[in-house]
mmCIF file of C-alpha atoms in Angstrom:
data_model
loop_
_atom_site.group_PDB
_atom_site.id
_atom_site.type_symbol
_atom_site.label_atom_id
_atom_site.label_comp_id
_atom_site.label_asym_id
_atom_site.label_seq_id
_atom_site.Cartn_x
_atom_site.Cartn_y
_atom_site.Cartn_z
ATOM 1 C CA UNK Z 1 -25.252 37.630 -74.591
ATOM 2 C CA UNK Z 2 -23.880 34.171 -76.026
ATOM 3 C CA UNK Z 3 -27.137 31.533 -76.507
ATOM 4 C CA UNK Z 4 -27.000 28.349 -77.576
ATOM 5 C CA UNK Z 5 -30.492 26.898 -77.761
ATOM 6 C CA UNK Z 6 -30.891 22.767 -78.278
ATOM 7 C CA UNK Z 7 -33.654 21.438 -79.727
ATOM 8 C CA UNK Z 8 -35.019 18.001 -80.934
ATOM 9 C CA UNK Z 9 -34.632 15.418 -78.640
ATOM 10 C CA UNK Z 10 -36.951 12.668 -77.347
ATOM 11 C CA UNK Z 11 -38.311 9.478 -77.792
ATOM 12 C CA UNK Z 12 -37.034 6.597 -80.270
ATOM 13 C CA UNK Z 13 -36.667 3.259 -80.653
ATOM 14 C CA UNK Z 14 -33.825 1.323 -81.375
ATOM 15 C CA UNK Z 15 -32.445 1.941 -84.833
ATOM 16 C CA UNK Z 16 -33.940 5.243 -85.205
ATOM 17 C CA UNK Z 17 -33.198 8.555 -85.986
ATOM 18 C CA UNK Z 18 -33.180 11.926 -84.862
ATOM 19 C CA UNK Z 19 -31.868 15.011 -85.646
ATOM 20 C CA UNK Z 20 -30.871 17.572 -83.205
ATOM 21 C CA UNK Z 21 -30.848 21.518 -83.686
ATOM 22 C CA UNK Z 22 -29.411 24.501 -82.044
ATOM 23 C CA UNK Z 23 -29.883 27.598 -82.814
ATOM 24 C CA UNK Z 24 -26.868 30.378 -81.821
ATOM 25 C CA UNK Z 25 -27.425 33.713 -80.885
ATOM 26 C CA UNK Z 26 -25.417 36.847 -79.580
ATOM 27 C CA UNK Z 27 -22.074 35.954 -81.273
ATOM 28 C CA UNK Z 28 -20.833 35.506 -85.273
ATOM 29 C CA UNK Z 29 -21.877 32.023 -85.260
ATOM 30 C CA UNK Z 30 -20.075 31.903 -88.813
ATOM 31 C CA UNK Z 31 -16.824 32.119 -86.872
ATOM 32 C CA UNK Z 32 -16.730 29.925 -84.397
ATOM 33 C CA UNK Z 33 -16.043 25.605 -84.764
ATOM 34 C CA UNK Z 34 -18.865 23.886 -82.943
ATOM 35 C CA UNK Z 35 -19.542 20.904 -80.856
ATOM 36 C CA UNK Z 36 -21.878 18.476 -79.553
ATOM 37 C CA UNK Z 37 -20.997 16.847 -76.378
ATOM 38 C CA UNK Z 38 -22.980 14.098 -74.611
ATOM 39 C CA UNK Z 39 -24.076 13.422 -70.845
ATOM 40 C CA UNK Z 40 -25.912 9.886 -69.854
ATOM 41 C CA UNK Z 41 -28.218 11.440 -66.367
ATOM 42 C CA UNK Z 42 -25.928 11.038 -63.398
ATOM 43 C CA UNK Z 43 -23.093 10.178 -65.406
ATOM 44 C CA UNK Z 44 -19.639 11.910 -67.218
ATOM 45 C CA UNK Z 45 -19.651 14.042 -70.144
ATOM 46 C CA UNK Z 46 -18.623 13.022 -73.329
ATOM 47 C CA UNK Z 47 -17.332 14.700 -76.338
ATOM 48 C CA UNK Z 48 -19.239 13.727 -79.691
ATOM 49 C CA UNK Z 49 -17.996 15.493 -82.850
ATOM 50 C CA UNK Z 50 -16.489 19.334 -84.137
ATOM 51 C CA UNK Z 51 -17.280 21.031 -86.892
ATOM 52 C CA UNK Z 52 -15.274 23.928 -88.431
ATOM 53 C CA UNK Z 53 -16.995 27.590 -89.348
ATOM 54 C CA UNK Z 54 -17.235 26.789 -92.638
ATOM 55 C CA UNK Z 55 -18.552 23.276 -92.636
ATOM 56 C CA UNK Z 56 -15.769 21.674 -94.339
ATOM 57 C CA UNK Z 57 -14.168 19.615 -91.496
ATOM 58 C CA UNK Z 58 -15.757 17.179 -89.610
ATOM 59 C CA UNK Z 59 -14.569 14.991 -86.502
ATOM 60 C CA UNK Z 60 -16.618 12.316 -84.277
ATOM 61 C CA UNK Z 61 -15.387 9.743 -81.600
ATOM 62 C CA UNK Z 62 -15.446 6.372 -82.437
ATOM 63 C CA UNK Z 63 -18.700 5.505 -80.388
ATOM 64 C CA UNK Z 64 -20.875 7.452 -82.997
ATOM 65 C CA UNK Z 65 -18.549 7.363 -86.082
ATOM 66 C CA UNK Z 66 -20.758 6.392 -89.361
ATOM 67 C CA UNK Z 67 -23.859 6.574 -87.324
ATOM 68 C CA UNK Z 68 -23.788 10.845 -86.592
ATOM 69 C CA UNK Z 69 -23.479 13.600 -88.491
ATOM 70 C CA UNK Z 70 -22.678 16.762 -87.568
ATOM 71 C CA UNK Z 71 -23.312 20.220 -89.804
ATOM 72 C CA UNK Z 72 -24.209 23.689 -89.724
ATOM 73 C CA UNK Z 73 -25.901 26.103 -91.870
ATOM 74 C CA UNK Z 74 -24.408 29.379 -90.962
ATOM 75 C CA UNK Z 75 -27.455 31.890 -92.828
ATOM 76 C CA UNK Z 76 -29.542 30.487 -90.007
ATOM 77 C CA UNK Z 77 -27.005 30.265 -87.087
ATOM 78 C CA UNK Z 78 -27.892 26.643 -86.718
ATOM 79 C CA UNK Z 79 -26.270 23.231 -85.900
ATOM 80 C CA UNK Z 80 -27.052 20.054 -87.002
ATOM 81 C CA UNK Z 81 -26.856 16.097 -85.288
ATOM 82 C CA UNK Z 82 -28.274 13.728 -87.671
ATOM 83 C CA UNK Z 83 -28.252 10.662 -85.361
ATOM 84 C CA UNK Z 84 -29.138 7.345 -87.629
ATOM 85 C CA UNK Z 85 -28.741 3.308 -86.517
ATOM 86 C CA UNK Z 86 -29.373 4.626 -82.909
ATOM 87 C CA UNK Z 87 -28.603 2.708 -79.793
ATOM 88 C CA UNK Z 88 -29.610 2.350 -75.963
ATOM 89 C CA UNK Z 89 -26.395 3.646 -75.466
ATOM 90 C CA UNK Z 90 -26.690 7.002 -77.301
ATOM 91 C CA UNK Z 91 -29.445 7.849 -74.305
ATOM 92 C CA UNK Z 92 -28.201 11.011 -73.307
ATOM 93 C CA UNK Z 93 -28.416 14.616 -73.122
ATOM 94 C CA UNK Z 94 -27.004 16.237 -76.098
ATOM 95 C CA UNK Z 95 -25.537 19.769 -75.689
ATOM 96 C CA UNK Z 96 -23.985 22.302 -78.074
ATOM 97 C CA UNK Z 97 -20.893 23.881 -77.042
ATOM 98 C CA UNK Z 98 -19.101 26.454 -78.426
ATOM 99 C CA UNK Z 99 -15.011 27.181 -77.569
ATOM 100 C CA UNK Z 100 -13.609 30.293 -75.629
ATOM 101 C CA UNK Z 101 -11.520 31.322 -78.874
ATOM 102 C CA UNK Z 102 -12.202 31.550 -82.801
ATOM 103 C CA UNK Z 103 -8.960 29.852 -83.043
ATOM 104 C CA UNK Z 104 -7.549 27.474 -81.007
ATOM 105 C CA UNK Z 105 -8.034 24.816 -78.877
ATOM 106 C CA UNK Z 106 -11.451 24.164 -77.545
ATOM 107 C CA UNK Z 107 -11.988 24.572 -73.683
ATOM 108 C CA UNK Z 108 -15.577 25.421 -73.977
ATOM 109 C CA UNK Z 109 -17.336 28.709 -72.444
ATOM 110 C CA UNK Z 110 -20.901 28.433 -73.810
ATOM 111 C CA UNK Z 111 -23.119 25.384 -73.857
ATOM 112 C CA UNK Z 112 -26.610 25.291 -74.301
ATOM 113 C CA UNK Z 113 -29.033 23.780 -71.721
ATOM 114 C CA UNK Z 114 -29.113 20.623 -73.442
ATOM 115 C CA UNK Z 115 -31.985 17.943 -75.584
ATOM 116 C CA UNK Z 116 -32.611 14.490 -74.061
ATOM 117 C CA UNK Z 117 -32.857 11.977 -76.119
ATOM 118 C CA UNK Z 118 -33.815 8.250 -75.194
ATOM 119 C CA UNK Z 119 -33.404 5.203 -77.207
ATOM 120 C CA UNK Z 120 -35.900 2.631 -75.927
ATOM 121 C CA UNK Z 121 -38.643 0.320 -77.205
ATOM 122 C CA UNK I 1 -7.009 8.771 -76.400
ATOM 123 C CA UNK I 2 -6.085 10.264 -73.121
ATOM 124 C CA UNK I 3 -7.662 9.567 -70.087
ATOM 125 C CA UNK I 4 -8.365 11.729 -67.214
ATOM 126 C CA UNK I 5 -8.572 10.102 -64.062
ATOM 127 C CA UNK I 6 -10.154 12.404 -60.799
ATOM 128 C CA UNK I 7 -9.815 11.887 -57.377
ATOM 129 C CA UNK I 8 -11.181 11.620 -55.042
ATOM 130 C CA UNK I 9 -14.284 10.643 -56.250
ATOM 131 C CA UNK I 10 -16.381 12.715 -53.688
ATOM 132 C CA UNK I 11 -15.188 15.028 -51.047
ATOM 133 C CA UNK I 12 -17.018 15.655 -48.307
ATOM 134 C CA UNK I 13 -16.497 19.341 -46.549
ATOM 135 C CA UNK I 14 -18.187 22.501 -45.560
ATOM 136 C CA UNK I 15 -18.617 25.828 -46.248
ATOM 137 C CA UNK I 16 -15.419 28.401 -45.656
ATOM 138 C CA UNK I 17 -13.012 25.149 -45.687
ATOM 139 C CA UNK I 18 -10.299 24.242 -48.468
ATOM 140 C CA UNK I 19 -11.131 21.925 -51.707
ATOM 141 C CA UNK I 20 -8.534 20.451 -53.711
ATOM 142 C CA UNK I 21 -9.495 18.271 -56.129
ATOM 143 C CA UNK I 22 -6.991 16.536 -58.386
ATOM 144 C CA UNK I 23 -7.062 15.283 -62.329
ATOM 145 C CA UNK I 24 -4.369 12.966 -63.632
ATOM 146 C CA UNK I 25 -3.462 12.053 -67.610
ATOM 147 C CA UNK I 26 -2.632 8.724 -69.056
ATOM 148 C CA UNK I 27 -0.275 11.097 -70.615
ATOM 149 C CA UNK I 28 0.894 14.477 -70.830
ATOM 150 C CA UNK I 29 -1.399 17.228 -71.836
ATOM 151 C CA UNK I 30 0.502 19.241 -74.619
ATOM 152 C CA UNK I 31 0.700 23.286 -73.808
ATOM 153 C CA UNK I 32 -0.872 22.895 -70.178
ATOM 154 C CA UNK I 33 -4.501 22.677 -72.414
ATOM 155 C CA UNK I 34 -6.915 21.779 -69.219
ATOM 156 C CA UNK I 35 -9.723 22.849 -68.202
ATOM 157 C CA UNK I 36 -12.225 22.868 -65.114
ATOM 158 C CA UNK I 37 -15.856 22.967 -65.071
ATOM 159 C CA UNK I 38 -18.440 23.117 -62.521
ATOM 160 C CA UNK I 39 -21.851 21.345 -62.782
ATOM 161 C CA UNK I 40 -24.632 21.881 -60.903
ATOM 162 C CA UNK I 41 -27.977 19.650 -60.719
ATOM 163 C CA UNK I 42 -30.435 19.997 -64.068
ATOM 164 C CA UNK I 43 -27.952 22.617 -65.312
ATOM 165 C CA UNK I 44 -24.645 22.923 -68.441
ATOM 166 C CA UNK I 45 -21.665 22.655 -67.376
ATOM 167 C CA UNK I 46 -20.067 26.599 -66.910
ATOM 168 C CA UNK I 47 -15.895 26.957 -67.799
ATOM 169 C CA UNK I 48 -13.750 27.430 -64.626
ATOM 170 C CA UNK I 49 -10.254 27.652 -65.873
ATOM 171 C CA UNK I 50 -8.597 26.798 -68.713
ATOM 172 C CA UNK I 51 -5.149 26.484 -69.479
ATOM 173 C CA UNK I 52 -4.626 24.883 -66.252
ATOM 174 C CA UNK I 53 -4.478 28.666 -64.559
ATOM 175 C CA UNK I 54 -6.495 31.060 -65.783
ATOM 176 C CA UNK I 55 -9.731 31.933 -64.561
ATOM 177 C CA UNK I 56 -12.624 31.847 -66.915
ATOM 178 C CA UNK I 57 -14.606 35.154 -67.530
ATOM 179 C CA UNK I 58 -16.771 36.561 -64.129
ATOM 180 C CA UNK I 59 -15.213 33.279 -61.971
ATOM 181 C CA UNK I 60 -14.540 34.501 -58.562
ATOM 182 C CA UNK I 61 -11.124 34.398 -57.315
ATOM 183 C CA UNK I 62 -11.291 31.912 -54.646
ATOM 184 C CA UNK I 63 -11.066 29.271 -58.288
ATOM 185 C CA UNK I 64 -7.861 28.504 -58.718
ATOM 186 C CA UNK I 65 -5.514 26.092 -60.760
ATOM 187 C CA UNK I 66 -2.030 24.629 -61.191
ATOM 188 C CA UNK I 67 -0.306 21.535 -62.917
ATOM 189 C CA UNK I 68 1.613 20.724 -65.539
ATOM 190 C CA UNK I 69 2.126 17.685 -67.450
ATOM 191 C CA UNK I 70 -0.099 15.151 -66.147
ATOM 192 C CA UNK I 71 -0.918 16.241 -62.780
ATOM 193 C CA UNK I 72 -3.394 19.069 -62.449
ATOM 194 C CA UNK I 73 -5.133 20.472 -59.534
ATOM 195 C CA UNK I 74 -8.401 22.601 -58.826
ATOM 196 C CA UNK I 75 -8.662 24.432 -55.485
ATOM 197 C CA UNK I 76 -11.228 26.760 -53.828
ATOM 198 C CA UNK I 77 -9.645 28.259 -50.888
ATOM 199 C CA UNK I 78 -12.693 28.631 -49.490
ATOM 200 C CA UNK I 79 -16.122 27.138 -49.866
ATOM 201 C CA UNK I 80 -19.330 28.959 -50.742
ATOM 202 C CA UNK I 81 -22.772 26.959 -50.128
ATOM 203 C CA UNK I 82 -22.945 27.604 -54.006
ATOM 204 C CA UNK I 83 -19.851 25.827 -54.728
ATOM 205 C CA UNK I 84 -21.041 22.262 -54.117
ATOM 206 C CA UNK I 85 -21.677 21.066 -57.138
ATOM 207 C CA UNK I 86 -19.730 18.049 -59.333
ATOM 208 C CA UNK I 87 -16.569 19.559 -61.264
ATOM 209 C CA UNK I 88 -14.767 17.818 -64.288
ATOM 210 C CA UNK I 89 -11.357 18.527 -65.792
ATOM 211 C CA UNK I 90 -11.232 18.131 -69.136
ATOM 212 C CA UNK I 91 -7.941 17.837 -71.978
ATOM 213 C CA UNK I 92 -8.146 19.881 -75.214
ATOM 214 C CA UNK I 93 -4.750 19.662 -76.350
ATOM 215 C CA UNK I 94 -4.659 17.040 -78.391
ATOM 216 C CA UNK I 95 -6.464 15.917 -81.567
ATOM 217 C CA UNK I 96 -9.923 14.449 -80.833
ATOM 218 C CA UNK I 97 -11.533 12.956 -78.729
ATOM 219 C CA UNK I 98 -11.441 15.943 -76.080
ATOM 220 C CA UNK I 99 -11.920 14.045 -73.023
ATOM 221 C CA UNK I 100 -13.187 14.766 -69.541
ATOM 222 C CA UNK I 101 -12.677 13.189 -66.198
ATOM 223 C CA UNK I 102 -15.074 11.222 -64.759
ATOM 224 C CA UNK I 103 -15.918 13.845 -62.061
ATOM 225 C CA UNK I 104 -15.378 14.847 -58.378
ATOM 226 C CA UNK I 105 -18.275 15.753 -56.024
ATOM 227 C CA UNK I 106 -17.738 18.033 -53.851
ATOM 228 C CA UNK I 107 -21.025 18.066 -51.019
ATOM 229 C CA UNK I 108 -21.457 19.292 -47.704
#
């Protein structure tokens, strides 16, 4: 069974950082490009960055481009967000999704249950 | 960036009745490369269909989609109390950003 478990979310203030995890499980993690997609409470989802299996390609939308970083380390099964210079608009809940397909384009069958994270002082 | 408009914006019907919910692009959506998702309260969202028509893995068969181009459709022919929920279409065809609609929700 596919799990995608998110981790490292909560509090900070304005211009803070955080850095969220999640650990993959039940699949060859080493495979698959990753994402992080983003959901304010009551509102849309929104897609935040990919990363490829190996590590070496990297993609973010504009709203969190030079601020996030995304990354993997695939001996532990593990994905990275290092979120720096954060905003009250980056409150959200983060979650990791992985695609359908190895290759290909990424409608997305696995997501985990998601980290909150609120920017506030 | 393509946008994904949804409409209506909540539909209001009950259980055994028809839902057709519809998702429009600012532009076409190369190789038919949408997707549906259902979202239920305090939960991820779980994969519907993708590429506009086929059903995702253990979705039941009253899910179904069409649409080409820029005009896509979701139905469920007909409702289960556990199909209220809010569902998003979503393009993947492009280069990045993959966007999503801004949601339908469907309630009793």
């Amino acid at each position: 069974e596919v799990q995608l478990v998110e981790s490292g979310g909560g509090l900070v203030q304005p211009g803070g950082s955080l850095r969220l995890s999640c650990v993959a499980s039940g699949f060859t993690f080493r495979s698959y490009w990753m994402h992080w997609v983003r959901q304010v409470p009551g509102k849309g989802l929104v897609w935040v960055s990919r990363i490829n299996s190996d590590g070496s390609i990297t993609t973010y939308a504009d709203s969190v481009k030079g601020r996030f970083t995304i990354s993997r380390d695939n001996a532990k099964n593990t994905l990275y967000l290092q979120m720096n210079s954060l905003r009250a608009g980056d409150t959200a809940v983060y979650y990791c999704a992985r695609p359908r397909l190895v290759v290909g384009a990424p409608d997305f069958d696995s997501w985990g249950q998601g980290t909150l994270v609120t920017v506030s002082s | 960036e393509i946008v994904l408009t949804q409409s209506p914006g909540t539909l209001s019907l009950s259980p055994g009745e028809r839902a057709t919910l519809s998702c429009r692009a600012s532009q076409s959506v190369s190789s038919s490369y949408l997707a549906w998702y259902q979202q239920k309260p305090g939960q991820a969202p779980r994969l519907l269909i993708y590429g506009a028509s086929s059903r995702a893995t253990g979705i039941p068969d009253r899910f179904s989609g069409s649409g080409s181009g820029t005009d896509f459709t979701l139905t469920v022919s007909r409702l289960e109390p556990e199909d209220f929920a809010v569902y998003y279409c979503q393009q993947y065809g492009s280069s990045p950003p993959y966007t999503f609609g801004q949601g339908t929700k469907l309630e009793i």
